[in-house]
């Protein structure tokens, strides 16, 4: 069956460290993968998109990698801050379907 | 503000009833998605429309239906409501069928 798995439900790190979140998928051939941030009770907010022919994408303190052989994307937040605390969702698009989301990883950054 | 408007923000209704959730997409966006989010299930894709036509269907129950109107706003109809239908319902819009999605603030449905 098709699955999108995000490495853990919760990740706790200290301010200033790098947070690394993992997204693995099975039985999909996504054209691209996206990452979103969701705060409690609010709608997800788009962060980054990476296409199948791209290895890495950066935006300010965010970096995403995409390995179609491993069927995995890694999402990094460098120099993390308490304001980065939120749930991060990966989503993939495959032709013939729509945007499908993983369950998310809740990141807590302590000062 | 994402530019996507959902109404109402909150809805409390009884089992067996029918409700309609409304979504106005961002100006210029042709694609509208509906998702259901409950505590233990994450964001579940229900249905997608593109320029008035159904584009993709997820695990949408037969009791649920949706449509996209000529002005591109969309409505999600939920009928014969059950306690388990209580959830946050999100609408999202995008320019194309596969580009980044912009989400509304959601409608919190409580079925009592």
mmCIF file of N, CA, C and O in Angstrom, chain A residues 38-101:
data_model
loop_
_atom_site.group_PDB
_atom_site.id
_atom_site.type_symbol
_atom_site.label_atom_id
_atom_site.label_comp_id
_atom_site.label_asym_id
_atom_site.label_seq_id
_atom_site.Cartn_x
_atom_site.Cartn_y
_atom_site.Cartn_z
ATOM 1 N N UNK A 38 2.639 23.741 10.281
ATOM 2 C CA UNK A 38 1.300 23.937 10.823
ATOM 3 C C UNK A 38 1.371 24.247 12.306
ATOM 4 O O UNK A 38 1.978 23.509 13.079
ATOM 5 N N UNK A 39 0.750 25.348 12.695
ATOM 6 C CA UNK A 39 0.621 25.715 14.097
ATOM 7 C C UNK A 39 -0.737 25.225 14.596
ATOM 8 O O UNK A 39 -1.674 25.080 13.806
ATOM 9 N N UNK A 40 -0.855 24.995 15.915
ATOM 10 C CA UNK A 40 -2.097 24.413 16.456
ATOM 11 C C UNK A 40 -3.340 25.193 16.064
ATOM 12 O O UNK A 40 -3.383 26.421 16.203
ATOM 13 N N UNK A 41 -4.324 24.483 15.519
ATOM 14 C CA UNK A 41 -5.599 25.094 15.172
ATOM 15 C C UNK A 41 -5.584 25.954 13.929
ATOM 16 O O UNK A 41 -6.579 26.624 13.620
ATOM 17 N N UNK A 42 -4.475 25.954 13.197
ATOM 18 C CA UNK A 42 -4.368 26.783 11.997
ATOM 19 C C UNK A 42 -4.085 25.933 10.772
ATOM 20 O O UNK A 42 -3.698 24.771 10.881
ATOM 21 N N UNK A 43 -4.291 26.510 9.608
ATOM 22 C CA UNK A 43 -4.025 25.791 8.373
ATOM 23 C C UNK A 43 -2.532 25.684 8.097
ATOM 24 O O UNK A 43 -1.749 26.536 8.515
ATOM 25 N N UNK A 44 -2.121 24.635 7.406
ATOM 26 C CA UNK A 44 -0.702 24.501 7.027
ATOM 27 C C UNK A 44 -0.246 25.664 6.154
ATOM 28 O O UNK A 44 -1.028 26.214 5.369
ATOM 29 N N UNK A 45 1.038 26.007 6.295
ATOM 30 C CA UNK A 45 1.646 27.078 5.507
ATOM 31 C C UNK A 45 2.794 26.498 4.700
ATOM 32 O O UNK A 45 3.680 25.822 5.255
ATOM 33 N N UNK A 46 2.792 26.754 3.409
ATOM 34 C CA UNK A 46 3.815 26.227 2.504
ATOM 35 C C UNK A 46 5.189 26.794 2.843
ATOM 36 O O UNK A 46 5.341 27.991 3.111
ATOM 37 N N UNK A 47 6.210 25.897 2.824
ATOM 38 C CA UNK A 47 7.586 26.322 3.087
ATOM 39 C C UNK A 47 8.474 26.149 1.851
ATOM 40 O O UNK A 47 9.094 27.098 1.390
ATOM 41 N N UNK A 48 8.572 24.929 1.360
ATOM 42 C CA UNK A 48 9.508 24.632 0.270
ATOM 43 C C UNK A 48 8.944 23.536 -0.624
ATOM 44 O O UNK A 48 8.227 22.649 -0.163
ATOM 45 N N UNK A 49 9.333 23.594 -1.896
ATOM 46 C CA UNK A 49 8.995 22.556 -2.859
ATOM 47 C C UNK A 49 10.277 22.087 -3.507
ATOM 48 O O UNK A 49 11.130 22.907 -3.863
ATOM 49 N N UNK A 50 10.436 20.778 -3.678
ATOM 50 C CA UNK A 50 11.611 20.233 -4.363
ATOM 51 C C UNK A 50 11.132 19.217 -5.392
ATOM 52 O O UNK A 50 10.270 18.378 -5.112
ATOM 53 N N UNK A 51 11.672 19.326 -6.605
ATOM 54 C CA UNK A 51 11.240 18.466 -7.690
ATOM 55 C C UNK A 51 12.082 17.194 -7.729
ATOM 56 O O UNK A 51 13.186 17.143 -7.204
ATOM 57 N N UNK A 52 11.619 16.209 -8.450
ATOM 58 C CA UNK A 52 12.284 14.900 -8.474
ATOM 59 C C UNK A 52 13.682 14.974 -9.070
ATOM 60 O O UNK A 52 14.523 14.126 -8.775
ATOM 61 N N UNK A 53 13.944 15.975 -9.922
ATOM 62 C CA UNK A 53 15.268 16.079 -10.538
ATOM 63 C C UNK A 53 16.193 17.035 -9.769
ATOM 64 O O UNK A 53 17.291 17.341 -10.222
ATOM 65 N N UNK A 54 15.738 17.499 -8.612
ATOM 66 C CA UNK A 54 16.563 18.364 -7.769
ATOM 67 C C UNK A 54 17.036 17.574 -6.555
ATOM 68 O O UNK A 54 16.282 16.788 -5.983
ATOM 69 N N UNK A 55 18.268 17.805 -6.164
ATOM 70 C CA UNK A 55 18.816 17.086 -5.002
ATOM 71 C C UNK A 55 18.612 17.879 -3.721
ATOM 72 O O UNK A 55 18.443 17.296 -2.648
ATOM 73 N N UNK A 56 18.670 19.201 -3.843
ATOM 74 C CA UNK A 56 18.666 20.031 -2.644
ATOM 75 C C UNK A 56 18.037 21.394 -2.962
ATOM 76 O O UNK A 56 18.158 21.903 -4.072
ATOM 77 N N UNK A 57 17.346 21.949 -1.964
ATOM 78 C CA UNK A 57 16.773 23.288 -2.090
ATOM 79 C C UNK A 57 16.976 24.003 -0.768
ATOM 80 O O UNK A 57 16.839 23.394 0.307
ATOM 81 N N UNK A 58 17.285 25.313 -0.853
ATOM 82 C CA UNK A 58 17.492 26.089 0.366
ATOM 83 C C UNK A 58 16.639 27.345 0.353
ATOM 84 O O UNK A 58 16.351 27.911 -0.696
ATOM 85 N N UNK A 59 16.256 27.742 1.571
ATOM 86 C CA UNK A 59 15.555 29.011 1.739
ATOM 87 C C UNK A 59 15.855 29.496 3.144
ATOM 88 O O UNK A 59 15.396 28.918 4.127
ATOM 89 N N UNK A 60 16.692 30.518 3.216
ATOM 90 C CA UNK A 60 17.104 31.086 4.504
ATOM 91 C C UNK A 60 17.670 29.967 5.393
ATOM 92 O O UNK A 60 18.638 29.321 5.017
ATOM 93 N N UNK A 61 17.089 29.679 6.553
ATOM 94 C CA UNK A 61 17.639 28.653 7.445
ATOM 95 C C UNK A 61 17.098 27.260 7.137
ATOM 96 O O UNK A 61 17.398 26.295 7.848
ATOM 97 N N UNK A 62 16.339 27.129 6.090
ATOM 98 C CA UNK A 62 15.726 25.845 5.744
ATOM 99 C C UNK A 62 16.467 25.183 4.592
ATOM 100 O O UNK A 62 16.905 25.854 3.665
ATOM 101 N N UNK A 63 16.585 23.861 4.674
ATOM 102 C CA UNK A 63 17.176 23.098 3.573
ATOM 103 C C UNK A 63 16.404 21.798 3.420
ATOM 104 O O UNK A 63 16.076 21.135 4.410
ATOM 105 N N UNK A 64 16.110 21.453 2.183
ATOM 106 C CA UNK A 64 15.412 20.207 1.892
ATOM 107 C C UNK A 64 16.246 19.396 0.911
ATOM 108 O O UNK A 64 16.795 19.949 -0.036
ATOM 109 N N UNK A 65 16.337 18.096 1.151
ATOM 110 C CA UNK A 65 16.954 17.200 0.185
ATOM 111 C C UNK A 65 15.919 16.170 -0.250
ATOM 112 O O UNK A 65 14.948 15.906 0.462
ATOM 113 N N UNK A 66 16.141 15.606 -1.445
ATOM 114 C CA UNK A 66 15.182 14.664 -2.011
ATOM 115 C C UNK A 66 15.971 13.562 -2.688
ATOM 116 O O UNK A 66 16.729 13.824 -3.628
ATOM 117 N N UNK A 67 15.837 12.343 -2.195
ATOM 118 C CA UNK A 67 16.553 11.204 -2.759
ATOM 119 C C UNK A 67 15.504 10.215 -3.267
ATOM 120 O O UNK A 67 14.893 9.496 -2.469
ATOM 121 N N UNK A 68 15.308 10.185 -4.595
ATOM 122 C CA UNK A 68 14.261 9.325 -5.159
ATOM 123 C C UNK A 68 14.667 7.849 -5.129
ATOM 124 O O UNK A 68 13.806 6.977 -5.215
ATOM 125 N N UNK A 69 15.974 7.574 -4.987
ATOM 126 C CA UNK A 69 16.414 6.179 -4.879
ATOM 127 C C UNK A 69 16.064 5.642 -3.500
ATOM 128 O O UNK A 69 15.527 4.532 -3.368
ATOM 129 N N UNK A 70 16.358 6.427 -2.482
ATOM 130 C CA UNK A 70 16.026 6.033 -1.112
ATOM 131 C C UNK A 70 14.558 6.272 -0.790
ATOM 132 O O UNK A 70 14.062 5.815 0.241
ATOM 133 N N UNK A 71 13.867 7.006 -1.655
ATOM 134 C CA UNK A 71 12.470 7.414 -1.421
ATOM 135 C C UNK A 71 12.363 8.171 -0.095
ATOM 136 O O UNK A 71 11.566 7.824 0.801
ATOM 137 N N UNK A 72 13.186 9.213 -0.004
ATOM 138 C CA UNK A 72 13.278 9.943 1.252
ATOM 139 C C UNK A 72 13.568 11.418 1.013
ATOM 140 O O UNK A 72 14.303 11.789 0.096
ATOM 141 N N UNK A 73 12.976 12.252 1.866
ATOM 142 C CA UNK A 73 13.310 13.672 1.899
ATOM 143 C C UNK A 73 13.715 14.024 3.319
ATOM 144 O O UNK A 73 13.107 13.553 4.287
ATOM 145 N N UNK A 74 14.761 14.846 3.435
ATOM 146 C CA UNK A 74 15.180 15.360 4.723
ATOM 147 C C UNK A 74 14.941 16.861 4.752
ATOM 148 O O UNK A 74 15.214 17.559 3.773
ATOM 149 N N UNK A 75 14.443 17.347 5.885
ATOM 150 C CA UNK A 75 14.140 18.756 6.073
ATOM 151 C C UNK A 75 14.967 19.244 7.247
ATOM 152 O O UNK A 75 14.880 18.687 8.347
ATOM 153 N N UNK A 76 15.814 20.256 7.014
ATOM 154 C CA UNK A 76 16.704 20.751 8.044
ATOM 155 C C UNK A 76 16.349 22.199 8.388
ATOM 156 O O UNK A 76 16.106 23.008 7.482
ATOM 157 N N UNK A 77 16.351 22.498 9.682
ATOM 158 C CA UNK A 77 16.255 23.885 10.147
ATOM 159 C C UNK A 77 17.537 24.157 10.917
ATOM 160 O O UNK A 77 17.783 23.548 11.968
ATOM 161 N N UNK A 78 18.364 25.051 10.404
ATOM 162 C CA UNK A 78 19.603 25.372 11.095
ATOM 163 C C UNK A 78 19.377 26.524 12.074
ATOM 164 O O UNK A 78 18.432 27.307 11.916
ATOM 165 N N UNK A 79 20.261 26.596 13.075
ATOM 166 C CA UNK A 79 20.175 27.658 14.093
ATOM 167 C C UNK A 79 18.732 27.798 14.578
ATOM 168 O O UNK A 79 18.146 28.889 14.546
ATOM 169 N N UNK A 80 18.167 26.702 15.028
ATOM 170 C CA UNK A 80 16.744 26.688 15.379
ATOM 171 C C UNK A 80 16.419 27.651 16.516
ATOM 172 O O UNK A 80 17.262 27.930 17.382
ATOM 173 N N UNK A 81 15.204 28.142 16.502
ATOM 174 C CA UNK A 81 14.728 29.122 17.483
ATOM 175 C C UNK A 81 13.417 28.613 18.086
ATOM 176 O O UNK A 81 12.702 27.846 17.446
ATOM 177 N N UNK A 82 13.070 29.062 19.290
ATOM 178 C CA UNK A 82 11.776 28.653 19.871
ATOM 179 C C UNK A 82 10.593 28.930 18.941
ATOM 180 O O UNK A 82 9.628 28.169 18.922
ATOM 181 N N UNK A 83 10.696 29.986 18.140
ATOM 182 C CA UNK A 83 9.612 30.321 17.201
ATOM 183 C C UNK A 83 9.457 29.283 16.089
ATOM 184 O O UNK A 83 8.444 29.286 15.369
ATOM 185 N N UNK A 84 10.442 28.403 15.945
ATOM 186 C CA UNK A 84 10.335 27.328 14.938
ATOM 187 C C UNK A 84 9.485 26.170 15.445
ATOM 188 O O UNK A 84 9.180 25.237 14.691
ATOM 189 N N UNK A 85 9.103 26.192 16.710
ATOM 190 C CA UNK A 85 8.285 25.117 17.288
ATOM 191 C C UNK A 85 6.940 25.073 16.585
ATOM 192 O O UNK A 85 6.200 26.055 16.550
ATOM 193 N N UNK A 86 6.639 23.918 16.005
ATOM 194 C CA UNK A 86 5.414 23.737 15.223
ATOM 195 C C UNK A 86 5.394 22.293 14.734
ATOM 196 O O UNK A 86 6.331 21.526 14.974
ATOM 197 N N UNK A 87 4.345 21.926 14.016
ATOM 198 C CA UNK A 87 4.301 20.635 13.355
ATOM 199 C C UNK A 87 4.679 20.820 11.893
ATOM 200 O O UNK A 87 4.176 21.745 11.236
ATOM 201 N N UNK A 88 5.570 19.975 11.403
ATOM 202 C CA UNK A 88 6.042 20.076 10.027
ATOM 203 C C UNK A 88 5.524 18.869 9.244
ATOM 204 O O UNK A 88 5.686 17.714 9.662
ATOM 205 N N UNK A 89 4.915 19.175 8.124
ATOM 206 C CA UNK A 89 4.270 18.145 7.302
ATOM 207 C C UNK A 89 4.985 18.022 5.967
ATOM 208 O O UNK A 89 5.310 19.042 5.352
ATOM 209 N N UNK A 90 5.227 16.807 5.537
ATOM 210 C CA UNK A 90 5.678 16.631 4.162
ATOM 211 C C UNK A 90 4.472 16.206 3.325
ATOM 212 O O UNK A 90 3.531 15.584 3.834
ATOM 213 N N UNK A 91 4.509 16.577 2.073
ATOM 214 C CA UNK A 91 3.404 16.253 1.167
ATOM 215 C C UNK A 91 3.997 15.940 -0.195
ATOM 216 O O UNK A 91 4.986 16.543 -0.603
ATOM 217 N N UNK A 92 3.390 14.998 -0.875
ATOM 218 C CA UNK A 92 3.898 14.686 -2.198
ATOM 219 C C UNK A 92 2.773 14.686 -3.219
ATOM 220 O O UNK A 92 1.607 14.472 -2.887
ATOM 221 N N UNK A 93 3.175 14.998 -4.418
ATOM 222 C CA UNK A 93 2.235 15.003 -5.535
ATOM 223 C C UNK A 93 2.690 13.965 -6.550
ATOM 224 O O UNK A 93 3.850 13.931 -6.955
ATOM 225 N N UNK A 94 1.754 13.131 -6.935
ATOM 226 C CA UNK A 94 2.017 12.147 -7.981
ATOM 227 C C UNK A 94 0.916 12.314 -9.014
ATOM 228 O O UNK A 94 -0.251 12.490 -8.664
ATOM 229 N N UNK A 95 1.291 12.250 -10.287
ATOM 230 C CA UNK A 95 0.310 12.396 -11.360
ATOM 231 C C UNK A 95 -0.839 11.408 -11.153
ATOM 232 O O UNK A 95 -0.625 10.233 -10.855
ATOM 233 N N UNK A 96 -2.048 11.915 -11.269
ATOM 234 C CA UNK A 96 -3.221 11.064 -11.085
ATOM 235 C C UNK A 96 -3.799 11.138 -9.696
ATOM 236 O O UNK A 96 -4.899 10.641 -9.463
ATOM 237 N N UNK A 97 -3.051 11.741 -8.781
ATOM 238 C CA UNK A 97 -3.581 11.937 -7.432
ATOM 239 C C UNK A 97 -3.530 13.437 -7.139
ATOM 240 O O UNK A 97 -3.373 14.243 -8.034
ATOM 241 N N UNK A 98 -3.681 13.775 -5.898
ATOM 242 C CA UNK A 98 -3.567 15.180 -5.507
ATOM 243 C C UNK A 98 -2.425 15.268 -4.493
ATOM 244 O O UNK A 98 -1.568 14.405 -4.457
ATOM 245 N N UNK A 99 -2.423 16.325 -3.703
ATOM 246 C CA UNK A 99 -1.359 16.528 -2.725
ATOM 247 C C UNK A 99 -1.686 15.687 -1.489
ATOM 248 O O UNK A 99 -2.694 15.920 -0.818
ATOM 249 N N UNK A 100 -0.819 14.711 -1.203
ATOM 250 C CA UNK A 100 -1.050 13.787 -0.091
ATOM 251 C C UNK A 100 -0.050 14.089 1.010
ATOM 252 O O UNK A 100 1.155 14.199 0.752
ATOM 253 N N UNK A 101 -0.536 14.171 2.256
ATOM 254 C CA UNK A 101 0.288 14.590 3.384
ATOM 255 C C UNK A 101 0.661 13.439 4.311
ATOM 256 O O UNK A 101 -0.124 12.489 4.494
#
